[in-house]
Amino acid sequence: MKRVKKKIFHDYIARQGLKSTRQRDIILEAFLSSDRHLSIEELYLKLRVKHPNIGYATVYRTLKLFAESGIAREMQFGDGQTRYDHVGEGEHHDHLVCTGCGAIIEFENETIETLQNEVAAAHGFLIKTHKLELYGLCARCRG
Amino acid sequence: MKRVKKKIFHDYIARQGLKSTRQRDIILEAFLSSDRHLSIEELYLKLRVKHPNIGYATVYRTLKLFAESGIAREMQFGDGQTRYDHVGEGEHHDHLVCTGCGAIIEFENETIETLQNEVAAAHGFLIKTHKLELYGLCARCRG
DNA sequence: GCGCATCATGAAAGTGATTTTCACTAACAT
DNA sequence: ATGTTAGTGAAAATCACTTTCATGATGCGC
């Protein structure tokens, strides 16, 4: 899984005529082995422990590159920070966001996806991506 | 329709012990007679033509107030700006966002809403709100 | 109507999260 | 090994709000 994503990223880098660097590999490894939905700052802080020399800007630029290469997805959950989600081959999931504790739970629902495509078709739209977030209280927070 | 929303807002203002001001009325009128999904800046610029004395901060605070009163809804479409959507009585709609020309089209789909509730229930979640956006190219932009 | 406790406003300063700049390095094709 | 081009890190600049503060309205009580 990690291996596959590393390959996808490296292929992308090569295809775009970009360079493979030590920093990118370190950041990629850290990203792949971290929680989903990490913000730039969270990843930066995590990296800083072992690699205090890697700058915030590099993490920022590399994460953007991950998104471009298709192994990550930029997300906004209304907390003012952009988060980067992992993206699997052809996989897509949506989120349940707990407004109480901030927990983010993933789910997939084929039927909803199908309906979305129908809606799009009815409007002549060609869907590229979508975003579905359900905000509320998780089982633990709804006392 | 406009009348109803004005009343809702004024009632809210009164209930909260706030004051009715000339600026709020001007901004409310401009908001109600403008496109849906306006950003603070867009509304501010629009207002500035006839009311150059109204400050950005006032538009910002008033829009927040609209959202609190229930006649507007804050939205984020990934373009870095918060937009304010009109909200009708009990109504809810989702969006198709064209990444080509920026057009935003609204739609409603009862079945999807039902499925969302089922997903939430399956996870013990209590849904408060949701956000569903389909990004792609509109009929005009998919050449 | 008038006083005045509050709330509101506008200009400007402050914030927080990126995003860009720039001088310096590192990759990699030759 | 070297030249060309992309990458890096620190710091400065942006951007989109958000708050502060001195000044100006509101509107209830008399």
PDB file of N, CA and C (backbone and C1' of nucleotides) in Angstrom, chain D residues 9-23:
ATOM      1  P    DG D   9      14.388  22.140   3.949  1.00  0.00           P
ATOM      2  O5'  DG D   9      14.735  23.589   4.493  1.00  0.00           O
ATOM      3  C5'  DG D   9      16.096  23.964   4.624  1.00  0.00           C
ATOM      4  C4'  DG D   9      16.176  25.398   5.111  1.00  0.00           C
ATOM      5  C3'  DG D   9      15.230  25.747   6.267  1.00  0.00           C
ATOM      6  O3'  DG D   9      15.955  26.557   7.171  1.00  0.00           O
ATOM      7  C1'  DG D   9      14.769  27.166   4.413  1.00  0.00           C
ATOM      8  P    DA D  10      15.358  26.988   8.540  1.00  0.00           P
ATOM      9  O5'  DA D  10      15.361  28.571   8.357  1.00  0.00           O
ATOM     10  C5'  DA D  10      16.513  29.186   7.783  1.00  0.00           C
ATOM     11  C4'  DA D  10      16.230  30.657   7.592  1.00  0.00           C
ATOM     12  C3'  DA D  10      15.361  31.269   8.691  1.00  0.00           C
ATOM     13  O3'  DA D  10      15.882  32.536   9.027  1.00  0.00           O
ATOM     14  C1'  DA D  10      14.287  31.521   6.575  1.00  0.00           C
ATOM     15  P    DA D  11      15.055  33.469  10.035  1.00  0.00           P
ATOM     16  O5'  DA D  11      14.378  34.491   9.022  1.00  0.00           O
ATOM     17  C5'  DA D  11      15.107  34.909   7.855  1.00  0.00           C
ATOM     18  C4'  DA D  11      14.195  35.790   7.005  1.00  0.00           C
ATOM     19  C3'  DA D  11      13.287  36.682   7.827  1.00  0.00           C
ATOM     20  O3'  DA D  11      13.208  37.948   7.183  1.00  0.00           O
ATOM     21  C1'  DA D  11      11.983  35.354   6.390  1.00  0.00           C
ATOM     22  P    DA D  12      12.347  39.135   7.832  1.00  0.00           P
ATOM     23  O5'  DA D  12      11.467  39.611   6.597  1.00  0.00           O
ATOM     24  C5'  DA D  12      12.028  39.576   5.293  1.00  0.00           C
ATOM     25  C4'  DA D  12      10.908  39.626   4.280  1.00  0.00           C
ATOM     26  C3'  DA D  12       9.840  40.656   4.641  1.00  0.00           C
ATOM     27  O3'  DA D  12       9.485  41.369   3.472  1.00  0.00           O
ATOM     28  C1'  DA D  12       8.847  38.503   4.407  1.00  0.00           C
ATOM     29  P    DA D  13       8.217  42.355   3.443  1.00  0.00           P
ATOM     30  O5'  DA D  13       7.117  41.459   2.748  1.00  0.00           O
ATOM     31  C5'  DA D  13       7.432  40.777   1.538  1.00  0.00           C
ATOM     32  C4'  DA D  13       6.178  40.146   0.978  1.00  0.00           C
ATOM     33  C3'  DA D  13       4.965  41.070   1.004  1.00  0.00           C
ATOM     34  O3'  DA D  13       4.252  40.864  -0.200  1.00  0.00           O
ATOM     35  C1'  DA D  13       4.492  39.093   2.214  1.00  0.00           C
ATOM     36  P    DT D  14       3.071  41.844  -0.666  1.00  0.00           P
ATOM     37  O5'  DT D  14       1.806  40.909  -0.618  1.00  0.00           O
ATOM     38  C5'  DT D  14       1.824  39.767   0.213  1.00  0.00           C
ATOM     39  C4'  DT D  14       0.824  38.782  -0.282  1.00  0.00           C
ATOM     40  C3'  DT D  14      -0.592  39.354  -0.386  1.00  0.00           C
ATOM     41  O3'  DT D  14      -1.298  38.617  -1.365  1.00  0.00           O
ATOM     42  C1'  DT D  14      -0.433  37.882   1.487  1.00  0.00           C
ATOM     43  P    DC D  15      -2.681  39.154  -1.997  1.00  0.00           P
ATOM     44  O5'  DC D  15      -3.743  38.131  -1.384  1.00  0.00           O
ATOM     45  C5'  DC D  15      -3.294  37.058  -0.602  1.00  0.00           C
ATOM     46  C4'  DC D  15      -4.450  36.431   0.128  1.00  0.00           C
ATOM     47  C3'  DC D  15      -5.754  37.220   0.114  1.00  0.00           C
ATOM     48  O3'  DC D  15      -6.807  36.279   0.045  1.00  0.00           O
ATOM     49  C1'  DC D  15      -4.983  37.007   2.344  1.00  0.00           C
ATOM     50  P    DA D  16      -8.295  36.722  -0.390  1.00  0.00           P
ATOM     51  O5'  DA D  16      -9.113  36.415   0.932  1.00  0.00           O
ATOM     52  C5'  DA D  16      -9.030  35.114   1.500  1.00  0.00           C
ATOM     53  C4'  DA D  16      -9.507  35.161   2.923  1.00  0.00           C
ATOM     54  C3'  DA D  16     -10.797  35.960   3.139  1.00  0.00           C
ATOM     55  O3'  DA D  16     -11.606  35.273   4.095  1.00  0.00           O
ATOM     56  C1'  DA D  16      -9.121  36.806   4.516  1.00  0.00           C
ATOM     57  P    DC D  17     -13.184  35.595   4.121  1.00  0.00           P
ATOM     58  O5'  DC D  17     -13.263  36.941   5.003  1.00  0.00           O
ATOM     59  C5'  DC D  17     -13.649  36.892   6.356  1.00  0.00           C
ATOM     60  C4'  DC D  17     -12.519  36.347   7.212  1.00  0.00           C
ATOM     61  C3'  DC D  17     -12.819  36.463   8.684  1.00  0.00           C
ATOM     62  O3'  DC D  17     -12.398  35.279   9.360  1.00  0.00           O
ATOM     63  C1'  DC D  17     -10.789  37.579   8.164  1.00  0.00           C
ATOM     64  P    DT D  18     -13.230  34.808  10.719  1.00  0.00           P
ATOM     65  O5'  DT D  18     -12.800  35.903  11.797  1.00  0.00           O
ATOM     66  C5'  DT D  18     -11.458  35.940  12.209  1.00  0.00           C
ATOM     67  C4'  DT D  18     -11.205  36.989  13.258  1.00  0.00           C
ATOM     68  C3'  DT D  18     -12.370  37.430  14.155  1.00  0.00           C
ATOM     69  O3'  DT D  18     -11.949  37.208  15.506  1.00  0.00           O
ATOM     70  C1'  DT D  18     -11.213  39.310  13.300  1.00  0.00           C
ATOM     71  P    DT D  19     -12.807  37.694  16.763  1.00  0.00           P
ATOM     72  O5'  DT D  19     -11.999  38.994  17.212  1.00  0.00           O
ATOM     73  C5'  DT D  19     -10.588  38.896  17.386  1.00  0.00           C
ATOM     74  C4'  DT D  19     -10.035  40.243  17.768  1.00  0.00           C
ATOM     75  C3'  DT D  19     -10.786  40.952  18.909  1.00  0.00           C
ATOM     76  O3'  DT D  19      -9.807  41.378  19.846  1.00  0.00           O
ATOM     77  C1'  DT D  19     -10.568  42.401  17.030  1.00  0.00           C
ATOM     78  P    DT D  20     -10.288  42.174  21.162  1.00  0.00           P
ATOM     79  O5'  DT D  20      -9.764  43.646  20.829  1.00  0.00           O
ATOM     80  C5'  DT D  20      -8.486  43.809  20.235  1.00  0.00           C
ATOM     81  C4'  DT D  20      -8.188  45.283  20.054  1.00  0.00           C
ATOM     82  C3'  DT D  20      -8.727  46.176  21.168  1.00  0.00           C
ATOM     83  O3'  DT D  20      -7.762  47.184  21.444  1.00  0.00           O
ATOM     84  C1'  DT D  20      -9.613  46.872  19.084  1.00  0.00           C
ATOM     85  P    DC D  21      -7.858  48.016  22.822  1.00  0.00           P
ATOM     86  O5'  DC D  21      -8.313  49.446  22.304  1.00  0.00           O
ATOM     87  C5'  DC D  21      -7.689  50.012  21.148  1.00  0.00           C
ATOM     88  C4'  DC D  21      -8.467  51.245  20.697  1.00  0.00           C
ATOM     89  C3'  DC D  21      -9.194  51.968  21.837  1.00  0.00           C
ATOM     90  O3'  DC D  21      -9.167  53.361  21.586  1.00  0.00           O
ATOM     91  C1'  DC D  21     -10.744  51.378  20.198  1.00  0.00           C
ATOM     92  P    DA D  22      -9.117  54.383  22.848  1.00  0.00           P
ATOM     93  O5'  DA D  22      -9.563  55.746  22.164  1.00  0.00           O
ATOM     94  C5'  DA D  22      -9.031  56.094  20.883  1.00  0.00           C
ATOM     95  C4'  DA D  22     -10.133  56.689  20.016  1.00  0.00           C
ATOM     96  C3'  DA D  22     -10.982  57.738  20.743  1.00  0.00           C
ATOM     97  O3'  DA D  22     -11.229  58.827  19.859  1.00  0.00           O
ATOM     98  C1'  DA D  22     -12.391  56.019  19.917  1.00  0.00           C
ATOM     99  P    DT D  23     -12.269  59.995  20.324  1.00  0.00           P
ATOM    100  O5'  DT D  23     -13.533  59.633  19.435  1.00  0.00           O
ATOM    101  C5'  DT D  23     -13.367  59.385  18.036  1.00  0.00           C
ATOM    102  C4'  DT D  23     -14.722  59.125  17.415  1.00  0.00           C
ATOM    103  C3'  DT D  23     -15.800  60.124  17.818  1.00  0.00           C
ATOM    104  O3'  DT D  23     -16.538  60.476  16.652  1.00  0.00           O
ATOM    105  C1'  DT D  23     -16.541  57.937  18.284  1.00  0.00           C
TER     106       DT D  23
END
